[in-house]
Every structure is written in structure tokens, then in C-alpha cells.
Amino acid sequence: MQHYNDILAEVLIDEETLQSRIRELGAEISVDYPDGNLLLICILRGGVPFLVHLSRYITAPHMMDFMAVSSYGAGKRESSGTVRVTFDLQTDIHSKDVLLVEDIVDSGHTIASVLEMLNLRQPRSLKVCALLDKAERREAVVPIHYRGFTIPNKFVFGFGLDLDEYYRNLPFVGVVDLEKYKPPS
Ligand code: IMP
Ligand code: MG
């Protein structure tokens, strides 16, 4: 894998801007969920850094759990209409106030299917918190109740978002220079 400095077209959202927006979201969520029934659900793996930072800014008592999904018949960077659960929650979400925490909503298919699936388990409420919203690419209708940033239709990496599984650790969100990037074979 190339060093990120060699394939970074631009820093789209720097560390300070990310942190101050995540702090605002945490404050908003703390006000909206005062009664200690909140369950944050992180979708692996991209949602991990966002969940960790966001939960530190949520002062209301809350729980967290994790799930992983994969989409069928999709190209590497395209998502299809159907998702399959590859790692399920360990928590019964019935009567909980569930907040789904995602790195990015792109076509919207992933979140739309996850919402449909979780709704069947009858949570008390079910909302979505997405760090990034690539709104131009939307194909499925998904409600985003808490949104970090709306971003242009560019392939981004860092802060949970991967470039062929690398660079989820970066503290900023950057745009990939597709002319310079050579995917691992
Ligand atoms: P959706 O089902 O099209 O909304 O796909 C969302 C998933 O695609 C995200 O959870 C990411 O894993 C991935 N994704 C979409 N856009 C990007 C990007 O620009 N960089 C990295 N991953 C992305
Ligand atoms: Mg993801």
C-alpha cells in the first residue's frame, strides 16, 4: 500500500473540524436522549472511529453494540439493494432507543436495509446518525436525523473510511487522488 501522502488529493475535513462537529452532535444527542435508554449501534468496520469519538461526547447514559453487514452482488465500491448480516447484535433492541452510527451514507442501500431489518425487532425508536452524507449519490430514501457533513461525490478515506481496507485510522477525511492510487493486486 502506498503512503497516504502520495495518494491524497486534498484533506476534505481536517481533524479539528471533525472533532468540533462530532462534539456538537454529541451534545445534541445528549439533549434528545435524556432517559438512559439509548443504544448506539455501530456498523462495522467503518463506523468504529466515529462511534468511539461520538460516544465520548454523549453525556447521557447509553449502551453500545456492533453489527456487520455485507452487500450481495455488488462491486467493490458499489452497494446493491440487498444486505446480509454477517455479525449480529448481542443485545435485544426491543423497546430500546436505537441510534445507528454510520461513517457514510452513499447510495443509501446499506442503511435502508439495516433499518428495515431492525424495525422488525420493535425498538422504541430508531434513528440514524451519519458522519458523512454523499447526498448526490442517493438511490434509496433514508432519513438521516443527525448528519456530520454533506460531502461531494468523491471517493474519500480516513476516519473509518477505508481505501482497500487501509487508512481507517487517519484522524482526518481525505480525497483519493485516483490518478496516483494503484489498488493492491
Ligand atoms: P451505501 O449502501 O451505498 O450507502 O454504502 C455505504 C458504504 O459504502 C459505506 O458504509 C462505506 O463502507 C462505503 N463507501 C461509500 N462511499 C465511500 C467512500 O467514499 N470511501 C470509502 N467507503 C465508502
Ligand atoms: Mg461502511
PDB file of C-alpha atoms in Angstrom, residues 50-142:
ATOM      1  CA  PHE A  50     -16.936   7.793  14.703  1.00  0.00           C
ATOM      2  CA  LEU A  51     -18.680   5.730  17.420  1.00  0.00           C
ATOM      3  CA  VAL A  52     -15.687   5.992  19.746  1.00  0.00           C
ATOM      4  CA  HIS A  53     -15.377   9.760  19.397  1.00  0.00           C
ATOM      5  CA  LEU A  54     -19.120  10.447  19.366  1.00  0.00           C
ATOM      6  CA  SER A  55     -19.846   8.387  22.468  1.00  0.00           C
ATOM      7  CA  ARG A  56     -17.270  10.349  24.448  1.00  0.00           C
ATOM      8  CA  TYR A  57     -19.251  13.498  23.727  1.00  0.00           C
ATOM      9  CA  ILE A  58     -22.603  11.961  24.703  1.00  0.00           C
ATOM     10  CA  THR A  59     -23.143  12.781  28.358  1.00  0.00           C
ATOM     11  CA  ALA A  60     -26.434  10.858  28.616  1.00  0.00           C
ATOM     12  CA  PRO A  61     -26.045   7.251  29.846  1.00  0.00           C
ATOM     13  CA  HIS A  62     -26.003   4.886  26.890  1.00  0.00           C
ATOM     14  CA  MET A  63     -25.092   1.404  25.699  1.00  0.00           C
ATOM     15  CA  MET A  64     -23.321   0.310  22.529  1.00  0.00           C
ATOM     16  CA  ASP A  65     -23.377  -2.708  20.275  1.00  0.00           C
ATOM     17  CA  PHE A  66     -21.962  -3.723  16.916  1.00  0.00           C
ATOM     18  CA  MET A  67     -23.123  -5.393  13.749  1.00  0.00           C
ATOM     19  CA  ALA A  68     -21.598  -6.186  10.392  1.00  0.00           C
ATOM     20  CA  VAL A  69     -23.359  -6.498   7.058  1.00  0.00           C
ATOM     21  CA  SER A  70     -22.230  -7.235   3.552  1.00  0.00           C
ATOM     22  CA  SER A  71     -23.984  -6.446   0.329  1.00  0.00           C
ATOM     23  CA  TYR A  72     -24.540  -9.067  -2.324  1.00  0.00           C
ATOM     24  CA  GLY A  73     -23.651  -8.873  -5.947  1.00  0.00           C
ATOM     25  CA  ALA A  74     -22.030  -5.513  -5.523  1.00  0.00           C
ATOM     26  CA  GLY A  75     -18.803  -4.246  -6.989  1.00  0.00           C
ATOM     27  CA  LYS A  76     -16.151  -3.133  -4.512  1.00  0.00           C
ATOM     28  CA  ARG A  77     -17.342   0.424  -4.378  1.00  0.00           C
ATOM     29  CA  GLU A  78     -20.958  -0.021  -5.288  1.00  0.00           C
ATOM     30  CA  SER A  79     -23.602  -1.272  -2.986  1.00  0.00           C
ATOM     31  CA  SER A  80     -26.556  -3.316  -4.148  1.00  0.00           C
ATOM     32  CA  GLY A  81     -30.074  -3.309  -2.870  1.00  0.00           C
ATOM     33  CA  THR A  82     -29.694  -6.282  -0.532  1.00  0.00           C
ATOM     34  CA  VAL A  83     -27.592  -6.744   2.564  1.00  0.00           C
ATOM     35  CA  ARG A  84     -26.853  -9.804   4.640  1.00  0.00           C
ATOM     36  CA  VAL A  85     -25.989  -9.720   8.339  1.00  0.00           C
ATOM     37  CA  THR A  86     -22.546 -11.274   8.825  1.00  0.00           C
ATOM     38  CA  PHE A  87     -22.253 -10.415  12.529  1.00  0.00           C
ATOM     39  CA  ASP A  88     -25.376  -9.738  14.532  1.00  0.00           C
ATOM     40  CA  LEU A  89     -26.043  -7.656  17.627  1.00  0.00           C
ATOM     41  CA  GLN A  90     -25.604  -9.230  21.042  1.00  0.00           C
ATOM     42  CA  THR A  91     -28.354  -7.020  22.512  1.00  0.00           C
ATOM     43  CA  ASP A  92     -32.116  -7.361  22.359  1.00  0.00           C
ATOM     44  CA  ILE A  93     -33.168  -3.991  20.953  1.00  0.00           C
ATOM     45  CA  HIS A  94     -36.864  -4.394  21.792  1.00  0.00           C
ATOM     46  CA  SER A  95     -38.078  -1.163  23.499  1.00  0.00           C
ATOM     47  CA  LYS A  96     -34.659   0.488  23.227  1.00  0.00           C
ATOM     48  CA  ASP A  97     -33.994   3.889  21.698  1.00  0.00           C
ATOM     49  CA  VAL A  98     -31.695   2.820  18.908  1.00  0.00           C
ATOM     50  CA  LEU A  99     -29.340   5.170  17.115  1.00  0.00           C
ATOM     51  CA  LEU A 100     -27.468   3.720  14.142  1.00  0.00           C
ATOM     52  CA  VAL A 101     -23.993   5.162  13.820  1.00  0.00           C
ATOM     53  CA  GLU A 102     -22.517   5.069  10.308  1.00  0.00           C
ATOM     54  CA  ASP A 103     -19.434   6.500   8.661  1.00  0.00           C
ATOM     55  CA  ILE A 104     -21.080   7.450   5.380  1.00  0.00           C
ATOM     56  CA  VAL A 105     -24.384   7.197   3.564  1.00  0.00           C
ATOM     57  CA  ASP A 106     -23.694   6.850  -0.137  1.00  0.00           C
ATOM     58  CA  SER A 107     -26.379   5.132  -2.274  1.00  0.00           C
ATOM     59  CA  GLY A 108     -28.278   4.590   0.979  1.00  0.00           C
ATOM     60  CA  HIS A 109     -28.954   0.891   0.292  1.00  0.00           C
ATOM     61  CA  THR A 110     -26.992  -0.340   3.311  1.00  0.00           C
ATOM     62  CA  ILE A 111     -28.775   1.849   5.836  1.00  0.00           C
ATOM     63  CA  ALA A 112     -32.169   1.323   4.209  1.00  0.00           C
ATOM     64  CA  SER A 113     -31.880  -2.476   4.565  1.00  0.00           C
ATOM     65  CA  VAL A 114     -30.473  -2.290   8.079  1.00  0.00           C
ATOM     66  CA  LEU A 115     -33.329  -0.008   9.157  1.00  0.00           C
ATOM     67  CA  GLU A 116     -35.898  -2.360   7.702  1.00  0.00           C
ATOM     68  CA  MET A 117     -34.337  -5.314   9.495  1.00  0.00           C
ATOM     69  CA  LEU A 118     -34.003  -3.575  12.864  1.00  0.00           C
ATOM     70  CA  ASN A 119     -37.542  -2.233  12.715  1.00  0.00           C
ATOM     71  CA  LEU A 120     -38.852  -5.803  12.802  1.00  0.00           C
ATOM     72  CA  ARG A 121     -37.271  -6.166  16.257  1.00  0.00           C
ATOM     73  CA  GLN A 122     -39.510  -3.395  17.566  1.00  0.00           C
ATOM     74  CA  PRO A 123     -37.186  -0.839  19.121  1.00  0.00           C
ATOM     75  CA  ARG A 124     -38.923   2.055  20.909  1.00  0.00           C
ATOM     76  CA  SER A 125     -37.316   4.437  18.417  1.00  0.00           C
ATOM     77  CA  LEU A 126     -34.863   4.044  15.552  1.00  0.00           C
ATOM     78  CA  LYS A 127     -32.790   6.887  14.144  1.00  0.00           C
ATOM     79  CA  VAL A 128     -29.666   7.393  12.043  1.00  0.00           C
ATOM     80  CA  CYS A 129     -26.519   9.341  12.795  1.00  0.00           C
ATOM     81  CA  ALA A 130     -24.116   9.558   9.842  1.00  0.00           C
ATOM     82  CA  LEU A 131     -20.809  11.353   9.857  1.00  0.00           C
ATOM     83  CA  LEU A 132     -20.808  11.896   6.097  1.00  0.00           C
ATOM     84  CA  ASP A 133     -23.633  12.224   3.606  1.00  0.00           C
ATOM     85  CA  LYS A 134     -22.773  11.826  -0.094  1.00  0.00           C
ATOM     86  CA  ALA A 135     -26.203  13.166  -0.952  1.00  0.00           C
ATOM     87  CA  GLU A 136     -25.782  13.311  -4.757  1.00  0.00           C
ATOM     88  CA  ARG A 137     -25.369   9.549  -4.907  1.00  0.00           C
ATOM     89  CA  ARG A 138     -28.561   8.651  -3.051  1.00  0.00           C
ATOM     90  CA  GLU A 139     -30.725   5.936  -4.613  1.00  0.00           C
ATOM     91  CA  ALA A 140     -32.703   4.723  -1.588  1.00  0.00           C
ATOM     92  CA  VAL A 141     -34.729   7.010   0.638  1.00  0.00           C
ATOM     93  CA  VAL A 142     -33.112   7.151   4.074  1.00  0.00           C
TER      94      VAL A 142
END
